[in-house]
Short mmCIF file of C-alpha atoms and ligand atoms in Angstrom, two decimals:
data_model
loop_
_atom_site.label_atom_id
_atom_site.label_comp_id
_atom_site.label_asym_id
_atom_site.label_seq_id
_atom_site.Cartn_x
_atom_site.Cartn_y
_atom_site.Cartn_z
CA UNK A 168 75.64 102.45 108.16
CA UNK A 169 74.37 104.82 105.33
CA UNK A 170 76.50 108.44 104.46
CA UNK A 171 75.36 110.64 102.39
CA UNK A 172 77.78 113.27 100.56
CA UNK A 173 75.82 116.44 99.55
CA UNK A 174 77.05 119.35 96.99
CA UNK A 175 80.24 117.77 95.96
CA UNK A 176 81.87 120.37 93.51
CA UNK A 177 83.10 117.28 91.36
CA UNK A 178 83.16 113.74 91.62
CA UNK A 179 86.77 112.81 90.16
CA UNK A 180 87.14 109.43 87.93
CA UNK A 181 83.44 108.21 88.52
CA UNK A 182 82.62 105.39 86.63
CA UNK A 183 79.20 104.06 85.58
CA UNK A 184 80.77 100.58 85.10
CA UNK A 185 83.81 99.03 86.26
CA UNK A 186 86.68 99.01 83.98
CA UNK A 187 86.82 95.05 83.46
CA UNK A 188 91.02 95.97 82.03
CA UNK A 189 93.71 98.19 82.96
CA UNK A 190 92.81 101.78 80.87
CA UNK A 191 95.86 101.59 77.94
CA UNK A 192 97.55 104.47 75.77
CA UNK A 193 94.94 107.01 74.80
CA UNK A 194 92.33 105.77 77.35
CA UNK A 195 94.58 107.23 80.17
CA UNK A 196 93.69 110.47 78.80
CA UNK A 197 90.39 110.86 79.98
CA UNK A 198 89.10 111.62 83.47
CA UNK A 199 85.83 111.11 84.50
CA UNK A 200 83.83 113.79 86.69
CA UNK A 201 80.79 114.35 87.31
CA UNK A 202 80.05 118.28 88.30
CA UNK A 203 76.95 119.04 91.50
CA UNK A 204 77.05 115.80 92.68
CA UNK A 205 75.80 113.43 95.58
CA UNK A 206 76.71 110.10 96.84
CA UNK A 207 75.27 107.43 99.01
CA UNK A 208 77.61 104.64 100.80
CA UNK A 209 75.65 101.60 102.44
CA UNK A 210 78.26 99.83 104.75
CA UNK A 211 81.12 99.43 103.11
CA UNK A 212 79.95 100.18 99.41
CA UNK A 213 79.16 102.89 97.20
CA UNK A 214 75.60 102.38 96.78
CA UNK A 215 74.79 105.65 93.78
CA UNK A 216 75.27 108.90 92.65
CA UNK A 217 74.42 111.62 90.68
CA UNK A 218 73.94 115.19 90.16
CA UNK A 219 72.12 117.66 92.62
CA UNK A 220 70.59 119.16 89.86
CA UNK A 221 69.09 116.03 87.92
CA UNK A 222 67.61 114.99 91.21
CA UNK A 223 64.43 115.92 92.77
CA UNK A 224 64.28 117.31 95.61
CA UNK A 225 62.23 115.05 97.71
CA UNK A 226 64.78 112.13 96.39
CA UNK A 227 67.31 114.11 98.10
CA UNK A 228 65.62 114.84 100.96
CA UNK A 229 64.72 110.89 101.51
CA UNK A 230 67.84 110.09 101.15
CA UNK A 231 68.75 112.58 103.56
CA UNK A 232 66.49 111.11 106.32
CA UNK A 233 67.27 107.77 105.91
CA UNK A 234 71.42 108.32 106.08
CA UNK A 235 73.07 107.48 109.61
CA UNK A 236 75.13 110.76 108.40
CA UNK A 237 75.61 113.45 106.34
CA UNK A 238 78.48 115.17 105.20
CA UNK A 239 77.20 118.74 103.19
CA UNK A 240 80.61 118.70 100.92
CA UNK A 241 80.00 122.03 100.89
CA UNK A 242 81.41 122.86 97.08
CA UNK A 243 84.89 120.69 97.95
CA UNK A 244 85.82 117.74 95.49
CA UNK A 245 85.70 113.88 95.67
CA UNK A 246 88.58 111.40 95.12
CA UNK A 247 88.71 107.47 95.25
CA UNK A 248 91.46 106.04 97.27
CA UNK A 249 95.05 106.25 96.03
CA UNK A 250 95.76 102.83 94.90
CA UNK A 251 99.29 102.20 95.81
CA UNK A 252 100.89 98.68 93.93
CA UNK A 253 104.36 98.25 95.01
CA UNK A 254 105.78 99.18 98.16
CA UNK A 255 108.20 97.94 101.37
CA UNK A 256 106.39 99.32 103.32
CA UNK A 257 107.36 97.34 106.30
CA UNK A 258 111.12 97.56 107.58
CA UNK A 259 112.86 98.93 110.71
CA UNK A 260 114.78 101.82 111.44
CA UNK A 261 115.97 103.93 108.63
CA UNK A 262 118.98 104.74 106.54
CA UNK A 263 119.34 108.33 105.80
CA UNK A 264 123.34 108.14 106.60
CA UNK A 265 123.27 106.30 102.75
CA UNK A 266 121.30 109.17 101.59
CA UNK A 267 124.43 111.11 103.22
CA UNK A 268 126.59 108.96 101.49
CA UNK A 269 124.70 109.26 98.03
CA UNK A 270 124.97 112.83 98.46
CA UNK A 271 128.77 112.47 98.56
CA UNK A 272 129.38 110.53 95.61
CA UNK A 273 128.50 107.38 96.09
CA UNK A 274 125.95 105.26 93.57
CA UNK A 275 122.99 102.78 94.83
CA UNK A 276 125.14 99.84 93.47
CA UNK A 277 128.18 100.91 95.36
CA UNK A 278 126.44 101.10 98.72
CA UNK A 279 124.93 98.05 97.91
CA UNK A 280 128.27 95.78 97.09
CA UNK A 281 130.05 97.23 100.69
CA UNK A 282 127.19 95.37 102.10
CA UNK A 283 124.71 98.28 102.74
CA UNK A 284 121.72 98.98 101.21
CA UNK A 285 118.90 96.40 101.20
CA UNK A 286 121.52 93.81 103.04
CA UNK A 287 121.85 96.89 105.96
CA UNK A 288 117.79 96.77 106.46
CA UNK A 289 118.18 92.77 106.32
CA UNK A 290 120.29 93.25 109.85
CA UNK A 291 118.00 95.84 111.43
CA UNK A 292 115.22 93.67 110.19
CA UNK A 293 116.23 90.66 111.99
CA UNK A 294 117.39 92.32 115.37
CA UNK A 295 113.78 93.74 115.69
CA UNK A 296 110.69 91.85 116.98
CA UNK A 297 107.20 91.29 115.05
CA UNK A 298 105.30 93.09 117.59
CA UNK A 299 108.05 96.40 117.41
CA UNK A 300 108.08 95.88 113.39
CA UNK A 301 104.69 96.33 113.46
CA UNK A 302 104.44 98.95 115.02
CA UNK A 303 106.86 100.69 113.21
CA UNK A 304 104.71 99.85 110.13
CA UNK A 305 102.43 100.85 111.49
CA UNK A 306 103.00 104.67 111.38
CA UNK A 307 103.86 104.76 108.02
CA UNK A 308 100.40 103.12 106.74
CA UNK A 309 98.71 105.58 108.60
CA UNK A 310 101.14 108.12 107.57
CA UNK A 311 99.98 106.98 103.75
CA UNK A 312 96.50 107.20 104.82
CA UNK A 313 95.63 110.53 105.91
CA UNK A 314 97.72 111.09 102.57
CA UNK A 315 94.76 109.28 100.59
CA UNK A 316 96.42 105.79 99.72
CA UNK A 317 93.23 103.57 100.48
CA UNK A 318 94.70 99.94 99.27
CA UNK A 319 98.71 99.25 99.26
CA UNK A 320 100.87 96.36 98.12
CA UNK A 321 103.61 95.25 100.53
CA UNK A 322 106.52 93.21 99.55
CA UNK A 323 108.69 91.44 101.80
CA UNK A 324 112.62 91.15 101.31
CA UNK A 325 114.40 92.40 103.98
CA UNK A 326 114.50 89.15 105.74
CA UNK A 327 116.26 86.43 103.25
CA UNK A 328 115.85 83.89 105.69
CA UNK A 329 112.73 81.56 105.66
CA UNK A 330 111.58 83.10 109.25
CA UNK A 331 112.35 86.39 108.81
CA UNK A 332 110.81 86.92 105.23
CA UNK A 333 107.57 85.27 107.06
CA UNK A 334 107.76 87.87 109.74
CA UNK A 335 107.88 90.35 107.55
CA UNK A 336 104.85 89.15 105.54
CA UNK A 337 103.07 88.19 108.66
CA UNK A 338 103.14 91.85 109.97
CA UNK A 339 102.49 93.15 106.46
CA UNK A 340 98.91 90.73 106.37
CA UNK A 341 97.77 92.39 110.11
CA UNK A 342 98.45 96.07 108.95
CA UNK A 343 95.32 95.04 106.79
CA UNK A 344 93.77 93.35 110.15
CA UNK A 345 94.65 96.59 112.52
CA UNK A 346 93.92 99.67 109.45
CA UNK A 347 91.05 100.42 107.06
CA UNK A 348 93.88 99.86 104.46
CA UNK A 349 93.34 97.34 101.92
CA UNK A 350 96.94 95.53 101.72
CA UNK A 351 97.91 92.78 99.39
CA UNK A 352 101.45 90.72 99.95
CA UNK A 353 104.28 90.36 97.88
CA UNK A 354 106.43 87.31 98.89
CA UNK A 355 110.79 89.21 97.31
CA UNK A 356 112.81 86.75 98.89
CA UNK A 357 115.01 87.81 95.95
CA UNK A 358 115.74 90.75 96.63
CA UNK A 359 119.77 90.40 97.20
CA UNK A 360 121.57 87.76 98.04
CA UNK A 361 122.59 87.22 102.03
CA UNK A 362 125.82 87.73 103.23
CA UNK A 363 126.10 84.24 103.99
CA UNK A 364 125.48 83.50 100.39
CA UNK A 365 128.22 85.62 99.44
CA UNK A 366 129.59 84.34 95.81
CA UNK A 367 126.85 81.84 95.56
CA UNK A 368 124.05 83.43 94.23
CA UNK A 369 122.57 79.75 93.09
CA UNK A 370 122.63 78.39 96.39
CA UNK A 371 120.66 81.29 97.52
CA UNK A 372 117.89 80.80 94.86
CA UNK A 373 117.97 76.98 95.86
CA UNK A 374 116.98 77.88 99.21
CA UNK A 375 114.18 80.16 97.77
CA UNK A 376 112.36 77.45 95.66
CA UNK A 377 113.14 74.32 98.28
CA UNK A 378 112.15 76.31 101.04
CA UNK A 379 111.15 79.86 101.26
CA UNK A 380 108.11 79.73 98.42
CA UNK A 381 106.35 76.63 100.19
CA UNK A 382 106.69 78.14 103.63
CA UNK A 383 105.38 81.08 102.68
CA UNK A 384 102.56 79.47 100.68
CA UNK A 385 101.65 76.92 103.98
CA UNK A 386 100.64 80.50 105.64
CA UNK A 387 99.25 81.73 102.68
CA UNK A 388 101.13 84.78 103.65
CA UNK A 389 102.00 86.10 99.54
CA UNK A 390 99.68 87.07 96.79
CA UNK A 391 102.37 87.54 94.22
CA UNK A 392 106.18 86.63 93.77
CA UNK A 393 108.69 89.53 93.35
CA UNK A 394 112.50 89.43 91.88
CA UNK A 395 115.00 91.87 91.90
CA UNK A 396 116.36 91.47 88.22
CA UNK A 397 119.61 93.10 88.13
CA UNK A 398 123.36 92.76 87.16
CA UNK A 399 124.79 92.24 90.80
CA UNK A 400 121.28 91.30 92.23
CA UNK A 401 119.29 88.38 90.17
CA UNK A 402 119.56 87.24 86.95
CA UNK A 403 116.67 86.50 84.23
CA UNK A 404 117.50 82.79 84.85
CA UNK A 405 116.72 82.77 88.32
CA UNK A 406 113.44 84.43 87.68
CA UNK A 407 112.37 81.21 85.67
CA UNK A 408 113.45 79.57 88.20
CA UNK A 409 111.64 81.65 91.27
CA UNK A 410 108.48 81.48 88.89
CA UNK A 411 108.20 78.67 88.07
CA UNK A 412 108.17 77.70 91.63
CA UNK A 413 105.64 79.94 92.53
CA UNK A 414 103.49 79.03 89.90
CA UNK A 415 102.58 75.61 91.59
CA UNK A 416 101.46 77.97 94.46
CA UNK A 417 99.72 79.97 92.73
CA UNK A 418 101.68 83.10 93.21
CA UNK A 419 101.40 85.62 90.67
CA UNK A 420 104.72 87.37 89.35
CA UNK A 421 105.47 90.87 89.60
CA UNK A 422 109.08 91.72 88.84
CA UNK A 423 111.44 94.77 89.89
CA UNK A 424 112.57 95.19 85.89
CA UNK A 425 114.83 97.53 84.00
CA UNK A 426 116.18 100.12 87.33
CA UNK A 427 119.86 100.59 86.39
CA UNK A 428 120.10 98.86 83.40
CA UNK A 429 118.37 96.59 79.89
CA UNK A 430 118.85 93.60 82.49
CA UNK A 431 115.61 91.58 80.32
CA UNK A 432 113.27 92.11 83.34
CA UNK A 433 110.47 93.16 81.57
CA UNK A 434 110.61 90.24 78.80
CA UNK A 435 110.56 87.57 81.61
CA UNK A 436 107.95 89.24 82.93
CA UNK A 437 106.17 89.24 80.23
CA UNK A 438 106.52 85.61 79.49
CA UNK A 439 105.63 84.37 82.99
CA UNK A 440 102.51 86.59 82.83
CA UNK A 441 103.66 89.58 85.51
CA UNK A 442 101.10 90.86 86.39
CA UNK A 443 103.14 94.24 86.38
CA UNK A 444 106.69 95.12 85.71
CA UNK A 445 107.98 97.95 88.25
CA UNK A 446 110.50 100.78 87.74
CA UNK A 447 111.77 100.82 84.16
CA UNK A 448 114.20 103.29 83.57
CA UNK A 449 115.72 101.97 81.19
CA UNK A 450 113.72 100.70 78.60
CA UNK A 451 113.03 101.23 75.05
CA UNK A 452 111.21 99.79 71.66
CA UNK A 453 112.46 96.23 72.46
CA UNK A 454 110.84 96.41 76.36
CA UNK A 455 107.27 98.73 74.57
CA UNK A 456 106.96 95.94 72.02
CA UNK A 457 107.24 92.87 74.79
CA UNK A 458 104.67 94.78 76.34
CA UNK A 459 102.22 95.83 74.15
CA UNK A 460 100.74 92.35 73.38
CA UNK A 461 100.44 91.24 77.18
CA UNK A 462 98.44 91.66 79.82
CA UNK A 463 101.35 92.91 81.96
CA UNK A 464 100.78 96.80 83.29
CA UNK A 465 103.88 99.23 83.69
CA UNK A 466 104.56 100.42 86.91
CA UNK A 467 106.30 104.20 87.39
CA UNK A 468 107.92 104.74 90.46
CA UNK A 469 108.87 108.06 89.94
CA UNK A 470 109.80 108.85 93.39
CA UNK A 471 112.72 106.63 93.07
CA UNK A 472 114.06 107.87 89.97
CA UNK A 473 114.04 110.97 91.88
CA UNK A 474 115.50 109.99 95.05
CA UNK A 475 118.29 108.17 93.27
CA UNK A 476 118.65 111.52 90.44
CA UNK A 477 118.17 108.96 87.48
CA UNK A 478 116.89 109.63 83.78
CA UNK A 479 113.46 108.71 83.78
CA UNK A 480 111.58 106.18 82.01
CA UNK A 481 110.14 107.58 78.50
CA UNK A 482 106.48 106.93 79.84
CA UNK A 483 104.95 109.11 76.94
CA UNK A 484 106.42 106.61 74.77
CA UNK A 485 105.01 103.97 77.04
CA UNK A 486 101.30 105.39 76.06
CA UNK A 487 102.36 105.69 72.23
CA UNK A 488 102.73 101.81 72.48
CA UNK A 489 99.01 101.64 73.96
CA UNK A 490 100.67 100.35 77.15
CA UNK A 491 98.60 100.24 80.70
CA UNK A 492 100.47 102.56 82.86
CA UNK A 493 100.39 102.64 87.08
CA UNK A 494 102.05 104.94 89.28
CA UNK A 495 103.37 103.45 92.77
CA UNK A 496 105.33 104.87 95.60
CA UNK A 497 107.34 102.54 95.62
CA UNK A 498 107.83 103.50 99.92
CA UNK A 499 111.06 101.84 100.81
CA UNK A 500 114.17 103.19 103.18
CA UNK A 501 116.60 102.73 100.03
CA UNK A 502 115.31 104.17 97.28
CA UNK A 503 112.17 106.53 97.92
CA UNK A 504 111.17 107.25 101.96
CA UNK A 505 107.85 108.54 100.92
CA UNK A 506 104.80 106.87 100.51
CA UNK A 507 102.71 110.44 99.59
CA UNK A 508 101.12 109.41 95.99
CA UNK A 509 100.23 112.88 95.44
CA UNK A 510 104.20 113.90 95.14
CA UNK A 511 104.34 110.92 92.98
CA UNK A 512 101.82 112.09 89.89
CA UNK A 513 103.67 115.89 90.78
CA UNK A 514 106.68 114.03 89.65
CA UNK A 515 105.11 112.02 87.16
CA UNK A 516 103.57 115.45 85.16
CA UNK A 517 106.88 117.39 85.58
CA UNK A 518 109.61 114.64 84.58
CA UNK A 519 107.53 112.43 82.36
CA UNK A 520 105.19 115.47 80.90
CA UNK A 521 102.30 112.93 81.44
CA UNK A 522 98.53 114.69 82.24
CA UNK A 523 97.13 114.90 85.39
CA UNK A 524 94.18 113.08 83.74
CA UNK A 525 97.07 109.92 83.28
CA UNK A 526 98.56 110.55 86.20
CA UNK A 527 95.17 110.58 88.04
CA UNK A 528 94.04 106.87 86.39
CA UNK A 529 97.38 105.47 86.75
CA UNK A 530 97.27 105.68 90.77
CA UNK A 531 94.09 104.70 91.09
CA UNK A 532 92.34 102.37 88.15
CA UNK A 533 95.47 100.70 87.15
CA UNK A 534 97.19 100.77 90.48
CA UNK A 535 94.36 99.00 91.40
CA UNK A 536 94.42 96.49 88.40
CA UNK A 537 98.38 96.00 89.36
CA UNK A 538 97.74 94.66 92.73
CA UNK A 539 94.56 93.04 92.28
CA UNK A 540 92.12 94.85 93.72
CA UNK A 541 90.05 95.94 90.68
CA UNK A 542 86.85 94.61 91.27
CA UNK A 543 86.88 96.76 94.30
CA UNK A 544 88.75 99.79 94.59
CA UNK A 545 90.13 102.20 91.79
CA UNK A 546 87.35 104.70 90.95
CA UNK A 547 83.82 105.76 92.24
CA UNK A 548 81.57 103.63 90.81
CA UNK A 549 78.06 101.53 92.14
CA UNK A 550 79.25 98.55 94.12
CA UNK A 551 82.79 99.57 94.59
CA UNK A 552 84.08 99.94 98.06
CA UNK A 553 83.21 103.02 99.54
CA UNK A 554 86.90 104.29 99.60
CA UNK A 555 87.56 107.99 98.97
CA UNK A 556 88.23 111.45 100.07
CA UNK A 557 86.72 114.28 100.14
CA UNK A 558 89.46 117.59 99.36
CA UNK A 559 89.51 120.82 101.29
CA UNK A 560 88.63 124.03 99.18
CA UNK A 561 90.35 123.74 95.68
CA UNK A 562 89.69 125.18 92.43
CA UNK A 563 90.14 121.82 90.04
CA UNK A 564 91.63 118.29 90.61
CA UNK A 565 94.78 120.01 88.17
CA UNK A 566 95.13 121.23 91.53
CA UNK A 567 96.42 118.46 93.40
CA UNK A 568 99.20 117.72 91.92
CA UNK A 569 100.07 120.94 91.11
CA UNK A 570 99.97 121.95 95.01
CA UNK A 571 102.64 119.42 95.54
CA UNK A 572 103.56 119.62 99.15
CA UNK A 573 100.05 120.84 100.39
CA UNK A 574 98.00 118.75 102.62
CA UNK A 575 94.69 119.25 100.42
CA UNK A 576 92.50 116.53 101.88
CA UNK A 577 89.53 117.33 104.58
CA UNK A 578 87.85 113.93 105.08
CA UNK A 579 88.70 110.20 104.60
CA UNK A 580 86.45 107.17 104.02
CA UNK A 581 87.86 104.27 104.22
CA UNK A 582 84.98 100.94 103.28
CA UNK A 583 82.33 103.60 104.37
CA UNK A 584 83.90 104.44 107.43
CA UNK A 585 84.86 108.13 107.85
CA UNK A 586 88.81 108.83 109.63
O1 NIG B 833 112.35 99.17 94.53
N1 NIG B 833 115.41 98.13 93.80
C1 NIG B 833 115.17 97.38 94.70
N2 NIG B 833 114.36 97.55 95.74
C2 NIG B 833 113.91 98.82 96.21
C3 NIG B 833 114.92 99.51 97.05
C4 NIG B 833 115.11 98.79 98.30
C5 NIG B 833 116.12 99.40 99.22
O2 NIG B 833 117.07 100.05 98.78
O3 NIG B 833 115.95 99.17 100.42
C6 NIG B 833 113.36 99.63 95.06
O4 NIG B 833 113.91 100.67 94.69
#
């Protein structure tokens, strides 16, 4: 199957080579583009591009003939895939009667310790078959699709039981099998501690490393490791513990660090070799300076800062310290019910004051670096998959997040396969 694209306005974040590392501090500053452009897909790959104007006509024309189909862009623009690294994307029903309470006073911590919160979608999780969780999941990746997200990460953790965290991976690994989505799995059986583990956190962490990890890893069902590392939640401790664990399997740590307080997320992150560190309100100089010598990306999720009213993280700082920055939706019932990436760099430019050039690389490039996917997905370049989408009628790509709530995109190609 061969497409051709024809009179794209602008190809956005095209890349003659792939970035072999996540783009760092200044680096995030620059975009890309390529102006009068064209683009030929073979299968599931991008096979070239370049400009309509460098390109003689009869070249065109061949290439023309020999597509299956051709899409005359028509002057719109060209995007790769949203890249989205850290979401829960699958759970069941929904909790907007804790937004209710939010609204009346009430803070994430104190819905959490009557036994709401995460431990609420734990119940509804575990009253609610695979096949029905799936398909609940189900309309929320295509939901993130026809918003442009092209490859997701999907953590478990509403399950804290050996079968239901495998469930929850289990229908997380067929969204991939029944959408165009790329998804890769995040095994957070720490992400609070049971009710029946009530006042003994250690026991629950016992269970994790004796039994949760190597089930999980018989299936092959996780990717990476997750932890939850917060006063009231986990402690740094039990994320040596958890990762050292997962280590022998080789699961890869990523680590919910720094959301409502210094809780030293992001420095045993750093030591275990995270490959990101997620959230990070509240960081500083200490956290920047962990960072800046390690491979470990931070991860914005700027739609739950929102959602919970926070202070959010100092990311310009972030990019003073030459840090990799990724922006995530971070698509959870809890914290952020939105998995739209576009609202997520709106937020990211208007709290943060970050450029829609940063905001731009850090939800696709290094969102694609912080789940793994790299090699693959995270810009338009030759041999990468052919994920993208093509924009309606708009005057620059400053105009995407600036046109926050707009549905801006025409087409979507998902591994060279138009939706
Ligand atoms: O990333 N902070 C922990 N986990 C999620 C929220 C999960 C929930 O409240 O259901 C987060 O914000």
């Amino acid at each position: 199957m061969r497409l051709f694209i024809k009179n794209i306005k602008k190809l956005v974040n095209v890349r003659e080579e792939i970035p072999s590392a996540p783009l760092r501090g200044n680096e995030m500053l620059s975009l890309p583009c390529m102006d009068g452009a064209w683009l030929l897909t073979e299968d599931d790959r991008i096979v070239r591009f370049g400009r309509m104007q460098d390109t003689a006509g009869e070249a065109l024309e061949a290439m023309e003939i020999a597509a299956d189909e051709v899409i005359d862009a028509e002057g719109r623009m060209v995007f790769p895939s949203y890249c989205d690294s850290h979401t829960h994307l699958v759970y069941a029903g929904s909790r907007e009667m804790e937004f209710m309470d939010k609204l009346r006073g009430l803070s994430y911590q104190e819905i959490a310790r009557r036994g709401g919160g995460i431990l609420n979608s734990v119940e509804l999780l575990h009253n609610t078959s695979e096949d029905e969780l799936l398909r609940q999941t189900l309309v929320r990746a295509w939901e993130i699709i026809s918003q442009g997200t092209g490859a997701v990460e999907i953590k478990s953790g509403y399950g804290l039981t050996v079968e239901d965290e495998m469930k929850m991976l289990r229908v997380a690994r067929r969204v991939e099998e029944e959408t165009p989505l790329k998804v890769r799995t995040t095994f957070l059986g720490a992400h609070a501690v049971p009710a029946r583990y009530k006042g003994n956190r250690a026991g629950y962490v016992d269970e994790i490393v004796r039994d949760m990890i190597p089930a999980v890893a018989a299936e092959g069902l996780a990717d990476y490791v997750d932890i939850f590392v917060e006063e009231g939640f986990f402690s740094v401790e039990d994320a040596c513990r958890i990762f050292e664990t997962a280590a022998k399997y080789g699961m890869v740590p990523k680590v919910h660090a720094n959301q409502m307080s210094f809780s030293g997320g992001v420095q045993v992150g750093v030591r275990y070799g995270a490959v990101s560190v997620d959230h990070l309100e509240f960081t500083g100089p200490e956290e920047f300076n962990a960072l800046q010598d390690s491979g470990t990306i931070a991860t914005l999720l700027p739609g739950a800062t929102f959602f919970l009213d926070m202070d959010y993280p100092k990311a310009k700082d972030m990019l003073g310290y030459d840090l990799p920055l990724a922006i995530a939706s971070n698509y959870n019932p809890g914290s952020c019910p939105s998995g739209d990436m576009k609202f997520m760099m709106a937020l990211a430019m208007i709290k943060m004051r970050l450029t829609p050039e940063t905001v731009l690389n850090a939800a696709t490039v290094n969102g694609a670096f912080a789940m793994g996917v790299a090699a693959d997905y995270g810009c338009i370049a030759p041999g990468k998959k052919a994920s993208l989408f093509i924009t309606k009628m708009i005057p620059s790509y400053e105009f995407v997040p600036y046109s926050f709530t707009s549905q801006l995109i025409d087409t979507i190609i998902l591994n060279g396969k138009k939706y």
